[in-house]
Amino acid sequence: MSRTVIVVIDGFGIGAMPDAGALRPGDAHADTLGHTLDRFGAAARRPLRLPTLEALGLGLLHPHRDLAGRPTLPVAAGRAALGYPGADSFAGHQTMMGADFSAVTVSTLGERLEEVTAALEAAGRTVRRLDGRPVLVVDETVLVHDNLEADPGINWNVSGRLEDLPFDGILAIARTVRRVAPVARVIAVGGHADGPLHRHVRDGDGGTVGLDTPASGFYRNGGLRVQHLGVPLDPTRQLPNLAARAGVPVTLVGKAADILSCDAAVRRPAVPTAEVLAHTLRAARAGGDALVVANVQETDLAGHQQDPARYGTLLERVDAGLAELVAVLDSPGDRLIVTGDHGNDPAIGHSYHTREYVPVIVHRPEAAEPRLLPDAESLADVGATAAAALGLDPAGLTCGTPLRRPPEPDAEAAADPGAGGPPRRR
């Protein structure tokens, strides 16, 4: 029996990557964990209480006066670079599960207007620019524009009023845009707006121009339809499907249930942190082999809200849930992997994600002592590490290499955080 549980704390960065300031210079100082510890401590007049994360080695990865510096549980711990451009939950989770996002670029629609226009016209659509701005009006009803709610150049939206066109029609236009878009996501959005959409088009950051979706009334008028079209990828070569083909039951919890593809998986969508942790614990307690991938989304929401006190409170709730998981995943070969998908510094001064390293903490019940891992080049290495722990061949993933700590004399067999799991499955 081998159980592997991956808990993704959404927006849980532990320090800026070298290129974090390329878009916003201030992001070069992003530090989601450090700033949360500082701001929470100052406001609450007590330090954050994260005993499980401390025991799992968080203070080893991010030294701080409020964190114990040495883990007390048998873990292999390190940092991971994101391995994809920008900082985005969809790209982060897909990469973590073994997808290759190296061909994805960060681009505003204005940089690709000719290519998108040509594709739409070839599909029989009429296309014009909105008042000379880098926004396309398709068939006089639908806007193709930059997404103003994510980092500039990460996603594009295709937005239409459902009074003007059924959602299937909006989605068809979005699919045409998706075929030529270099960005991580094209998002089809249909809803009921407070008047014509062009009245709510505004400039965003980084040269973007798009529909101000909250101001349009889409979110408050009911009937909202949304579909995310990601970059083409092969889900059969991602961790959930690799595990399912080998007969390992797969459970996807929280946002992971919404954005990962696996027909065989049990899905437990949820947003409240307590509910996410309860679903995760229940799946971990099930008998036999198991792969559980869970996303704790509320931390990311607290980052967007620039609320370090709430972020800290949520971390304490996660810490308590991790303690229960550590107690359950106590057999040789079991793995609890704690990580993030990007940063979301709640004290950075804006509501966008931050491009930060994330922790990769692998709890290994059978190990004798904690180990420090070298930095991973990509989140794909997390998925490969989980595959190895389940006895699966990581070569079945599109990309990713299992994380290995430097071998010691006479300890070659212990060099892999996945060591001690079941025989390799094909």
CSV table of C-alpha atoms in Angstrom, one decimal:
chain,number,residue,atom,x,y,z
A,1,MET,CA,0.0,0.0,0.0
A,2,SER,CA,1.3,3.5,-0.9
A,3,ARG,CA,-0.6,6.7,-0.4
A,4,THR,CA,0.7,10.0,-1.8
A,5,VAL,CA,-1.1,13.3,-0.9
A,6,ILE,CA,-0.1,16.6,-2.5
A,7,VAL,CA,-1.4,19.7,-0.7
A,8,VAL,CA,-1.0,22.8,-2.8
A,9,ILE,CA,-1.3,25.9,-0.6
A,10,ASP,CA,-2.4,28.3,-3.3
A,11,GLY,CA,-0.2,31.5,-3.6
A,12,PHE,CA,2.3,30.2,-1.0
A,13,GLY,CA,5.6,31.8,-2.1
A,14,ILE,CA,8.8,31.8,0.0
A,15,GLY,CA,10.8,34.5,-1.8
A,16,ALA,CA,11.1,36.2,-5.2
A,17,MET,CA,12.6,34.4,-8.2
A,18,PRO,CA,15.4,36.2,-10.0
A,19,ASP,CA,13.1,37.5,-12.7
A,20,ALA,CA,10.2,38.4,-10.4
A,21,GLY,CA,10.8,42.2,-10.9
A,22,ALA,CA,10.7,42.1,-14.7
A,23,LEU,CA,7.1,43.2,-14.9
A,24,ARG,CA,6.9,45.2,-11.7
A,25,PRO,CA,10.2,46.2,-10.1
A,26,GLY,CA,8.7,46.1,-6.6
A,27,ASP,CA,8.0,42.3,-7.0
A,28,ALA,CA,11.7,41.7,-6.8
A,29,HIS,CA,11.1,42.0,-3.0
A,30,ALA,CA,8.1,39.7,-2.9
A,31,ASP,CA,8.0,37.3,0.0
A,32,THR,CA,4.6,35.9,0.7
A,33,LEU,CA,5.7,33.9,3.8
A,34,GLY,CA,8.0,36.4,5.3
A,35,HIS,CA,5.7,39.4,4.9
A,36,THR,CA,2.8,37.4,6.3
A,37,LEU,CA,4.8,36.4,9.3
A,38,ASP,CA,5.9,40.0,9.9
A,39,ARG,CA,2.5,41.6,9.4
A,40,PHE,CA,0.5,39.0,11.3
A,41,GLY,CA,2.9,39.2,14.2
A,42,ALA,CA,2.7,43.0,14.4
A,43,ALA,CA,-1.1,43.1,14.1
A,44,ALA,CA,-1.9,40.1,16.5
A,45,ARG,CA,1.0,40.8,18.8
A,46,ARG,CA,1.9,37.2,18.7
A,47,PRO,CA,3.7,35.0,16.2
A,48,LEU,CA,2.0,32.8,13.7
A,49,ARG,CA,1.5,29.3,15.2
A,50,LEU,CA,2.7,26.9,12.6
A,51,PRO,CA,4.0,23.9,14.6
A,52,THR,CA,3.5,21.3,11.8
A,53,LEU,CA,5.0,23.4,9.1
A,54,GLU,CA,7.9,24.1,11.4
A,55,ALA,CA,8.3,20.4,12.1
A,56,LEU,CA,8.2,19.8,8.3
A,57,GLY,CA,11.1,22.1,7.7
A,58,LEU,CA,9.5,25.4,6.6
A,59,GLY,CA,12.0,27.4,8.7
A,60,LEU,CA,14.9,25.5,7.1
A,61,LEU,CA,13.7,26.7,3.7
A,62,HIS,CA,12.8,30.2,4.8
A,63,PRO,CA,14.7,31.3,7.9
A,64,HIS,CA,12.7,33.6,10.1
A,65,ARG,CA,12.7,34.6,13.8
A,66,ASP,CA,9.2,33.2,14.2
A,67,LEU,CA,10.0,29.8,12.7
A,68,ALA,CA,12.1,26.9,14.2
A,69,GLY,CA,15.1,26.4,12.0
A,70,ARG,CA,15.4,22.7,12.1
A,71,PRO,CA,12.7,20.1,11.2
A,72,THR,CA,11.8,17.5,13.7
A,73,LEU,CA,9.9,15.2,11.3
A,74,PRO,CA,11.5,12.9,8.6
A,75,VAL,CA,11.3,15.2,5.6
A,76,ALA,CA,13.1,16.0,2.4
A,77,ALA,CA,12.7,19.7,1.9
A,78,GLY,CA,13.7,22.2,-0.8
A,79,ARG,CA,12.5,25.0,-3.0
A,80,ALA,CA,11.1,24.9,-6.6
A,81,ALA,CA,11.2,27.5,-9.3
A,82,LEU,CA,7.9,27.6,-11.1
A,83,GLY,CA,9.0,26.2,-14.5
A,84,TYR,CA,6.4,28.3,-16.5
A,85,PRO,CA,6.2,32.0,-17.4
A,86,GLY,CA,4.3,34.4,-15.1
A,87,ALA,CA,2.5,33.2,-12.0
A,88,ASP,CA,-0.8,31.5,-12.6
A,89,SER,CA,-2.7,28.7,-10.8
A,90,PHE,CA,-3.8,26.9,-14.0
A,91,ALA,CA,-0.3,26.8,-15.4
A,92,GLY,CA,1.1,26.0,-12.0
A,93,HIS,CA,-1.1,22.9,-11.5
A,94,GLN,CA,-0.7,21.7,-15.0
A,95,THR,CA,3.1,22.0,-14.8
A,96,MET,CA,3.1,20.3,-11.4
A,97,MET,CA,1.2,17.3,-12.8
A,98,GLY,CA,3.8,16.9,-15.5
A,99,ALA,CA,2.7,19.2,-18.4
A,100,ASP,CA,5.3,21.1,-20.4
A,101,PHE,CA,4.5,24.8,-20.5
A,102,SER,CA,7.8,25.9,-21.9
A,103,ALA,CA,6.1,27.1,-25.2
A,104,VAL,CA,3.7,29.3,-23.3
A,105,THR,CA,4.5,33.0,-23.4
A,106,VAL,CA,3.3,36.1,-21.7
A,107,SER,CA,1.7,38.4,-24.3
A,108,THR,CA,-0.9,41.1,-24.5
A,109,LEU,CA,-3.5,40.8,-27.2
A,110,GLY,CA,-2.1,44.0,-28.7
A,111,GLU,CA,1.0,42.2,-29.6
A,112,ARG,CA,-0.9,39.5,-31.6
A,113,LEU,CA,-3.8,41.5,-33.1
A,114,GLU,CA,-3.0,40.7,-36.7
A,115,GLU,CA,-2.7,36.9,-36.1
A,116,VAL,CA,-5.9,36.8,-34.1
A,117,THR,CA,-7.8,38.9,-36.6
A,118,ALA,CA,-6.7,36.7,-39.4
A,119,ALA,CA,-7.8,33.5,-37.6
A,120,LEU,CA,-11.2,34.9,-36.8
A,121,GLU,CA,-11.8,36.2,-40.4
A,122,ALA,CA,-10.7,32.8,-41.8
A,123,ALA,CA,-13.4,31.3,-39.6
A,124,GLY,CA,-16.0,33.6,-41.3
A,125,ARG,CA,-16.2,36.2,-38.6
A,126,THR,CA,-16.4,40.0,-39.0
A,127,VAL,CA,-13.7,41.7,-36.9
A,128,ARG,CA,-12.9,45.3,-36.1
A,129,ARG,CA,-10.9,47.1,-33.5
A,130,LEU,CA,-12.8,49.0,-30.8
A,131,ASP,CA,-12.1,52.7,-31.3
A,132,GLY,CA,-8.6,51.9,-32.5
A,133,ARG,CA,-7.7,50.2,-29.3
A,134,PRO,CA,-6.2,46.7,-28.9
A,135,VAL,CA,-9.6,45.1,-28.3
A,136,LEU,CA,-11.4,43.2,-31.1
A,137,VAL,CA,-15.2,43.3,-31.7
A,138,VAL,CA,-16.3,40.1,-33.3
A,139,ASP,CA,-19.6,39.9,-35.2
A,140,GLU,CA,-20.5,43.2,-33.5
A,141,THR,CA,-21.4,41.3,-30.3
A,142,VAL,CA,-18.4,39.8,-28.6
A,143,LEU,CA,-15.2,41.4,-27.3
A,144,VAL,CA,-11.7,39.7,-27.4
A,145,HIS,CA,-9.5,41.5,-24.9
A,146,ASP,CA,-6.8,41.2,-22.3
A,147,ASN,CA,-7.8,39.8,-19.0
A,148,LEU,CA,-7.5,42.6,-16.4
A,149,GLU,CA,-7.9,40.4,-13.3
A,150,ALA,CA,-4.7,38.3,-13.8
A,151,ASP,CA,-1.1,39.4,-14.3
A,152,PRO,CA,-0.8,41.3,-17.6
A,153,GLY,CA,-0.3,39.0,-20.6
A,154,ILE,CA,-1.2,35.8,-18.8
A,155,ASN,CA,-4.8,35.3,-20.0
A,156,TRP,CA,-7.1,36.6,-22.7
A,157,ASN,CA,-10.9,36.8,-22.4
A,158,VAL,CA,-13.6,36.4,-25.0
A,159,SER,CA,-16.7,38.2,-23.5
A,160,GLY,CA,-20.2,38.5,-24.6
A,161,ARG,CA,-23.7,39.3,-23.4
A,162,LEU,CA,-26.0,36.3,-23.3
A,163,GLU,CA,-28.8,38.6,-24.6
A,164,ASP,CA,-26.8,39.0,-27.8
A,165,LEU,CA,-25.4,35.5,-28.3
A,166,PRO,CA,-25.8,32.1,-26.6
A,167,PHE,CA,-22.8,30.9,-24.6
A,168,ASP,CA,-22.1,28.3,-27.2
A,169,GLY,CA,-21.5,31.1,-29.7
A,170,ILE,CA,-19.2,32.9,-27.4
A,171,LEU,CA,-17.3,29.6,-26.8
A,172,ALA,CA,-17.0,29.0,-30.5
A,173,ILE,CA,-15.2,32.3,-31.0
A,174,ALA,CA,-13.0,31.6,-28.0
A,175,ARG,CA,-12.0,28.3,-29.5
A,176,THR,CA,-10.8,30.1,-32.7
A,177,VAL,CA,-8.8,32.5,-30.6
A,178,ARG,CA,-7.4,29.6,-28.5
A,179,ARG,CA,-5.9,28.0,-31.7
A,180,VAL,CA,-3.5,31.0,-32.2
A,181,ALA,CA,-3.1,32.3,-28.7
A,182,PRO,CA,0.3,31.8,-27.1
A,183,VAL,CA,-1.0,32.5,-23.5
A,184,ALA,CA,-1.8,30.0,-20.8
A,185,ARG,CA,-5.6,30.5,-20.9
A,186,VAL,CA,-8.3,31.9,-23.2
A,187,ILE,CA,-11.4,32.4,-21.0
A,188,ALA,CA,-14.9,32.4,-22.5
A,189,VAL,CA,-17.2,34.6,-20.5
A,190,GLY,CA,-20.9,35.1,-21.0
A,191,GLY,CA,-23.2,37.0,-18.7
A,192,HIS,CA,-25.8,39.8,-18.2
A,193,ALA,CA,-24.2,43.2,-18.2
A,194,ASP,CA,-25.3,46.7,-17.2
A,195,GLY,CA,-25.5,47.9,-20.8
A,196,PRO,CA,-23.2,47.6,-23.8
A,197,LEU,CA,-19.9,46.0,-23.0
A,198,HIS,CA,-17.8,48.7,-24.7
A,199,ARG,CA,-18.8,51.2,-21.9
A,200,HIS,CA,-16.8,49.1,-19.4
A,201,VAL,CA,-13.5,48.8,-21.4
A,202,ARG,CA,-10.6,50.3,-19.6
A,203,ASP,CA,-6.8,50.4,-19.6
A,204,GLY,CA,-5.1,47.9,-17.3
A,205,ASP,CA,-1.5,47.5,-16.1
A,206,GLY,CA,1.4,46.6,-18.4
A,207,GLY,CA,-0.2,48.0,-21.5
A,208,THR,CA,-3.3,45.8,-21.3
A,209,VAL,CA,-6.8,47.0,-22.4
A,210,GLY,CA,-9.9,45.0,-21.7
A,211,LEU,CA,-13.3,44.6,-20.2
A,212,ASP,CA,-13.6,45.5,-16.5
A,213,THR,CA,-15.6,42.4,-15.8
A,214,PRO,CA,-16.7,43.3,-12.2
A,215,ALA,CA,-17.8,46.7,-13.3
A,216,SER,CA,-19.8,45.3,-16.3
A,217,GLY,CA,-22.2,43.7,-13.9
A,218,PHE,CA,-21.4,40.1,-15.0
A,219,TYR,CA,-20.6,39.0,-11.5
A,220,ARG,CA,-23.7,40.4,-9.8
A,221,ASN,CA,-26.5,40.0,-12.3
A,222,GLY,CA,-26.7,36.2,-12.3
A,223,GLY,CA,-26.5,33.6,-15.0
A,224,LEU,CA,-22.7,33.9,-15.5
A,225,ARG,CA,-21.1,31.3,-17.8
A,226,VAL,CA,-17.4,30.7,-17.9
A,227,GLN,CA,-15.1,28.2,-19.6
A,228,HIS,CA,-11.3,28.1,-19.4
A,229,LEU,CA,-9.5,27.0,-22.5
A,230,GLY,CA,-5.9,26.1,-21.6
A,231,VAL,CA,-3.0,25.5,-23.9
A,232,PRO,CA,-3.1,22.2,-25.7
A,233,LEU,CA,-1.7,19.5,-23.5
A,234,ASP,CA,-1.8,15.8,-23.1
A,235,PRO,CA,-3.5,14.9,-19.9
A,236,THR,CA,-2.8,11.2,-20.4
A,237,ARG,CA,0.9,12.1,-19.6
A,238,GLN,CA,0.0,13.9,-16.4
A,239,LEU,CA,0.2,12.4,-12.9
A,240,PRO,CA,-3.5,11.7,-12.2
A,241,ASN,CA,-4.0,9.7,-15.4
A,242,LEU,CA,-0.6,8.0,-15.0
A,243,ALA,CA,-1.7,6.8,-11.6
A,244,ALA,CA,-5.3,5.9,-12.7
A,245,ARG,CA,-3.9,3.7,-15.5
A,246,ALA,CA,-1.8,1.8,-12.9
A,247,GLY,CA,-4.9,1.2,-10.8
A,248,VAL,CA,-4.2,3.8,-8.2
A,249,PRO,CA,-7.4,5.6,-7.0
A,250,VAL,CA,-7.2,9.3,-7.7
A,251,THR,CA,-9.0,12.1,-5.7
A,252,LEU,CA,-8.9,15.7,-6.8
A,253,VAL,CA,-9.9,18.3,-4.1
A,254,GLY,CA,-10.7,22.0,-4.2
A,255,LYS,CA,-9.5,23.9,-7.2
A,256,ALA,CA,-7.6,20.9,-8.4
A,257,ALA,CA,-10.9,19.3,-9.1
A,258,ASP,CA,-11.8,22.1,-11.4
A,259,ILE,CA,-8.6,22.5,-13.4
A,260,LEU,CA,-7.1,19.0,-13.7
A,261,SER,CA,-8.2,16.5,-16.3
A,262,CYS,CA,-8.7,12.8,-15.2
A,263,ASP,CA,-11.9,11.0,-16.1
A,264,ALA,CA,-11.2,8.3,-13.5
A,265,ALA,CA,-10.8,10.7,-10.6
A,266,VAL,CA,-13.1,11.3,-7.8
A,267,ARG,CA,-13.7,15.1,-7.7
A,268,ARG,CA,-14.3,17.1,-4.5
A,269,PRO,CA,-14.6,20.7,-5.5
A,270,ALA,CA,-14.6,23.1,-2.6
A,271,VAL,CA,-13.3,26.6,-1.5
A,272,PRO,CA,-13.6,26.8,2.3
A,273,THR,CA,-10.3,25.6,3.8
A,274,ALA,CA,-12.0,23.4,6.4
A,275,GLU,CA,-13.9,21.6,3.7
A,276,VAL,CA,-10.9,21.1,1.5
A,277,LEU,CA,-8.9,19.7,4.4
A,278,ALA,CA,-11.8,17.4,5.4
A,279,HIS,CA,-12.1,16.0,1.9
A,280,THR,CA,-8.3,15.5,1.8
A,281,LEU,CA,-8.2,13.7,5.1
A,282,ARG,CA,-11.1,11.5,4.2
A,283,ALA,CA,-9.4,10.4,1.0
A,284,ALA,CA,-6.1,9.8,2.7
A,285,ARG,CA,-7.8,7.5,5.3
A,286,ALA,CA,-9.3,5.3,2.6
A,287,GLY,CA,-7.6,1.9,2.4
A,288,GLY,CA,-5.2,0.8,-0.3
A,289,ASP,CA,-3.1,2.8,-2.7
A,290,ALA,CA,-4.1,6.5,-3.3
A,291,LEU,CA,-3.2,9.7,-5.0
A,292,VAL,CA,-4.8,12.8,-3.6
A,293,VAL,CA,-4.2,16.3,-5.1
A,294,ALA,CA,-5.7,19.1,-3.0
A,295,ASN,CA,-5.7,22.8,-3.5
A,296,VAL,CA,-6.2,25.3,-0.6
A,297,GLN,CA,-7.6,28.3,-2.4
A,298,GLU,CA,-8.4,30.7,0.4
A,299,THR,CA,-4.8,31.7,0.9
A,300,ASP,CA,-4.7,32.9,-2.7
A,301,LEU,CA,-7.9,34.9,-2.1
A,302,ALA,CA,-6.3,36.5,0.9
A,303,GLY,CA,-3.3,37.5,-1.1
A,304,HIS,CA,-5.5,39.1,-3.8
A,305,GLN,CA,-7.3,40.9,-1.0
A,306,GLN,CA,-4.0,42.2,0.4
A,307,ASP,CA,-4.9,40.9,3.8
A,308,PRO,CA,-1.9,39.4,5.6
A,309,ALA,CA,-3.9,38.9,8.8
A,310,ARG,CA,-6.4,36.6,7.0
A,311,TYR,CA,-3.6,34.9,5.1
A,312,GLY,CA,-1.9,34.1,8.4
A,313,THR,CA,-5.1,32.8,10.0
A,314,LEU,CA,-5.6,30.5,7.1
A,315,LEU,CA,-2.1,29.2,7.3
A,316,GLU,CA,-2.8,28.3,10.9
A,317,ARG,CA,-5.9,26.3,9.8
A,318,VAL,CA,-3.8,24.6,7.1
A,319,ASP,CA,-1.2,23.7,9.7
A,320,ALA,CA,-3.7,22.0,11.9
A,321,GLY,CA,-5.0,20.0,8.9
A,322,LEU,CA,-1.4,19.0,8.0
A,323,ALA,CA,-0.9,17.7,11.5
A,324,GLU,CA,-3.9,15.3,10.9
A,325,LEU,CA,-2.5,14.2,7.6
A,326,VAL,CA,1.0,13.5,9.1
A,327,ALA,CA,-0.7,11.3,11.7
A,328,VAL,CA,-2.6,9.3,9.0
A,329,LEU,CA,0.2,9.0,6.5
A,330,ASP,CA,2.5,7.0,8.8
A,331,SER,CA,3.4,3.9,6.9
A,332,PRO,CA,6.7,3.3,5.0
A,333,GLY,CA,6.2,4.5,1.5
A,334,ASP,CA,3.4,7.0,2.3
A,335,ARG,CA,4.2,10.6,1.2
A,336,LEU,CA,2.7,13.9,2.2
A,337,ILE,CA,4.0,16.6,-0.2
A,338,VAL,CA,3.3,20.3,0.7
A,339,THR,CA,4.0,22.9,-1.9
A,340,GLY,CA,2.5,26.0,-3.7
A,341,ASP,CA,1.8,27.0,-7.3
A,342,HIS,CA,3.1,30.6,-7.2
A,343,GLY,CA,3.3,33.5,-4.7
A,344,ASN,CA,0.7,36.0,-3.8
A,345,ASP,CA,2.3,38.4,-1.3
A,346,PRO,CA,-0.5,39.9,0.8
A,347,ALA,CA,1.7,43.0,1.6
A,348,ILE,CA,3.1,43.7,-1.9
A,349,GLY,CA,0.7,46.6,-2.6
A,350,HIS,CA,-1.2,45.1,-5.6
A,351,SER,CA,-3.7,42.3,-6.1
A,352,TYR,CA,-1.7,40.2,-8.6
A,353,HIS,CA,0.2,37.0,-8.1
A,354,THR,CA,3.9,37.3,-7.4
A,355,ARG,CA,6.6,35.2,-9.1
A,356,GLU,CA,8.2,33.4,-6.2
A,357,TYR,CA,9.9,30.1,-5.3
A,358,VAL,CA,7.6,27.7,-3.5
A,359,PRO,CA,8.4,25.1,-0.9
A,360,VAL,CA,8.6,21.4,-1.7
A,361,ILE,CA,8.3,19.5,1.5
A,362,VAL,CA,8.2,15.7,1.3
A,363,HIS,CA,7.3,13.8,4.5
A,364,ARG,CA,8.8,10.3,4.5
A,365,PRO,CA,7.7,8.2,7.6
A,366,GLU,CA,10.4,5.6,7.1
A,367,ALA,CA,13.4,8.0,6.9
A,368,ALA,CA,15.9,8.4,9.7
A,369,GLU,CA,16.4,12.1,9.5
A,370,PRO,CA,15.5,15.3,7.6
A,371,ARG,CA,17.3,16.2,4.4
A,372,LEU,CA,17.7,19.4,2.4
A,373,LEU,CA,17.0,19.1,-1.3
A,374,PRO,CA,18.6,21.2,-4.1
A,375,ASP,CA,16.4,23.7,-5.8
A,376,ALA,CA,14.1,22.2,-8.4
A,377,GLU,CA,14.0,23.8,-11.8
A,378,SER,CA,10.3,23.3,-12.2
A,379,LEU,CA,7.1,22.3,-10.4
A,380,ALA,CA,7.0,19.4,-12.8
A,381,ASP,CA,9.7,17.8,-10.6
A,382,VAL,CA,7.0,17.7,-7.8
A,383,GLY,CA,4.8,15.5,-10.0
A,384,ALA,CA,7.7,13.3,-11.0
A,385,THR,CA,8.6,12.9,-7.3
A,386,ALA,CA,5.1,11.8,-6.5
A,387,ALA,CA,5.1,9.4,-9.4
A,388,ALA,CA,8.3,7.7,-8.1
A,389,ALA,CA,6.8,7.5,-4.6
A,390,LEU,CA,3.8,5.6,-6.0
A,391,GLY,CA,6.1,3.2,-7.8
A,392,LEU,CA,5.2,4.7,-11.2
A,393,ASP,CA,7.7,5.4,-14.0
A,394,PRO,CA,8.2,9.3,-14.1
A,395,ALA,CA,9.1,8.9,-17.8
A,396,GLY,CA,5.3,8.5,-18.4
A,397,LEU,CA,5.0,12.2,-17.7
A,398,THR,CA,5.6,14.8,-20.4
A,399,CYS,CA,8.3,16.3,-18.2
A,400,GLY,CA,9.7,16.4,-14.7
A,401,THR,CA,12.6,14.7,-12.8
A,402,PRO,CA,12.2,13.2,-9.3
A,403,LEU,CA,13.8,15.3,-6.6
A,404,ARG,CA,16.9,13.7,-5.2
A,405,ARG,CA,19.1,14.7,-2.3
A,406,PRO,CA,22.8,14.3,-2.7
A,407,PRO,CA,23.8,10.7,-2.0
A,408,GLU,CA,25.9,9.9,1.0
A,409,PRO,CA,28.5,7.1,1.3
A,410,ASP,CA,26.7,3.8,1.8
A,411,ALA,CA,23.4,5.5,1.5
A,412,GLU,CA,22.7,5.4,-2.2
A,413,ALA,CA,19.3,3.6,-1.7
A,414,ALA,CA,18.1,6.4,0.5
A,415,ALA,CA,18.9,9.1,-2.1
A,416,ASP,CA,15.4,9.4,-3.5
A,417,PRO,CA,12.5,11.0,-1.5
A,418,GLY,CA,10.4,8.4,-3.2
A,419,ALA,CA,12.5,5.5,-2.0
A,420,GLY,CA,10.7,3.0,0.2
A,421,GLY,CA,7.6,2.9,-1.9
A,422,PRO,CA,6.2,-0.1,-3.7
A,423,PRO,CA,7.8,-1.8,-6.7
A,424,ARG,CA,7.7,0.4,-9.9
A,425,ARG,CA,4.5,0.1,-11.9
A,426,ARG,CA,4.5,0.3,-15.6
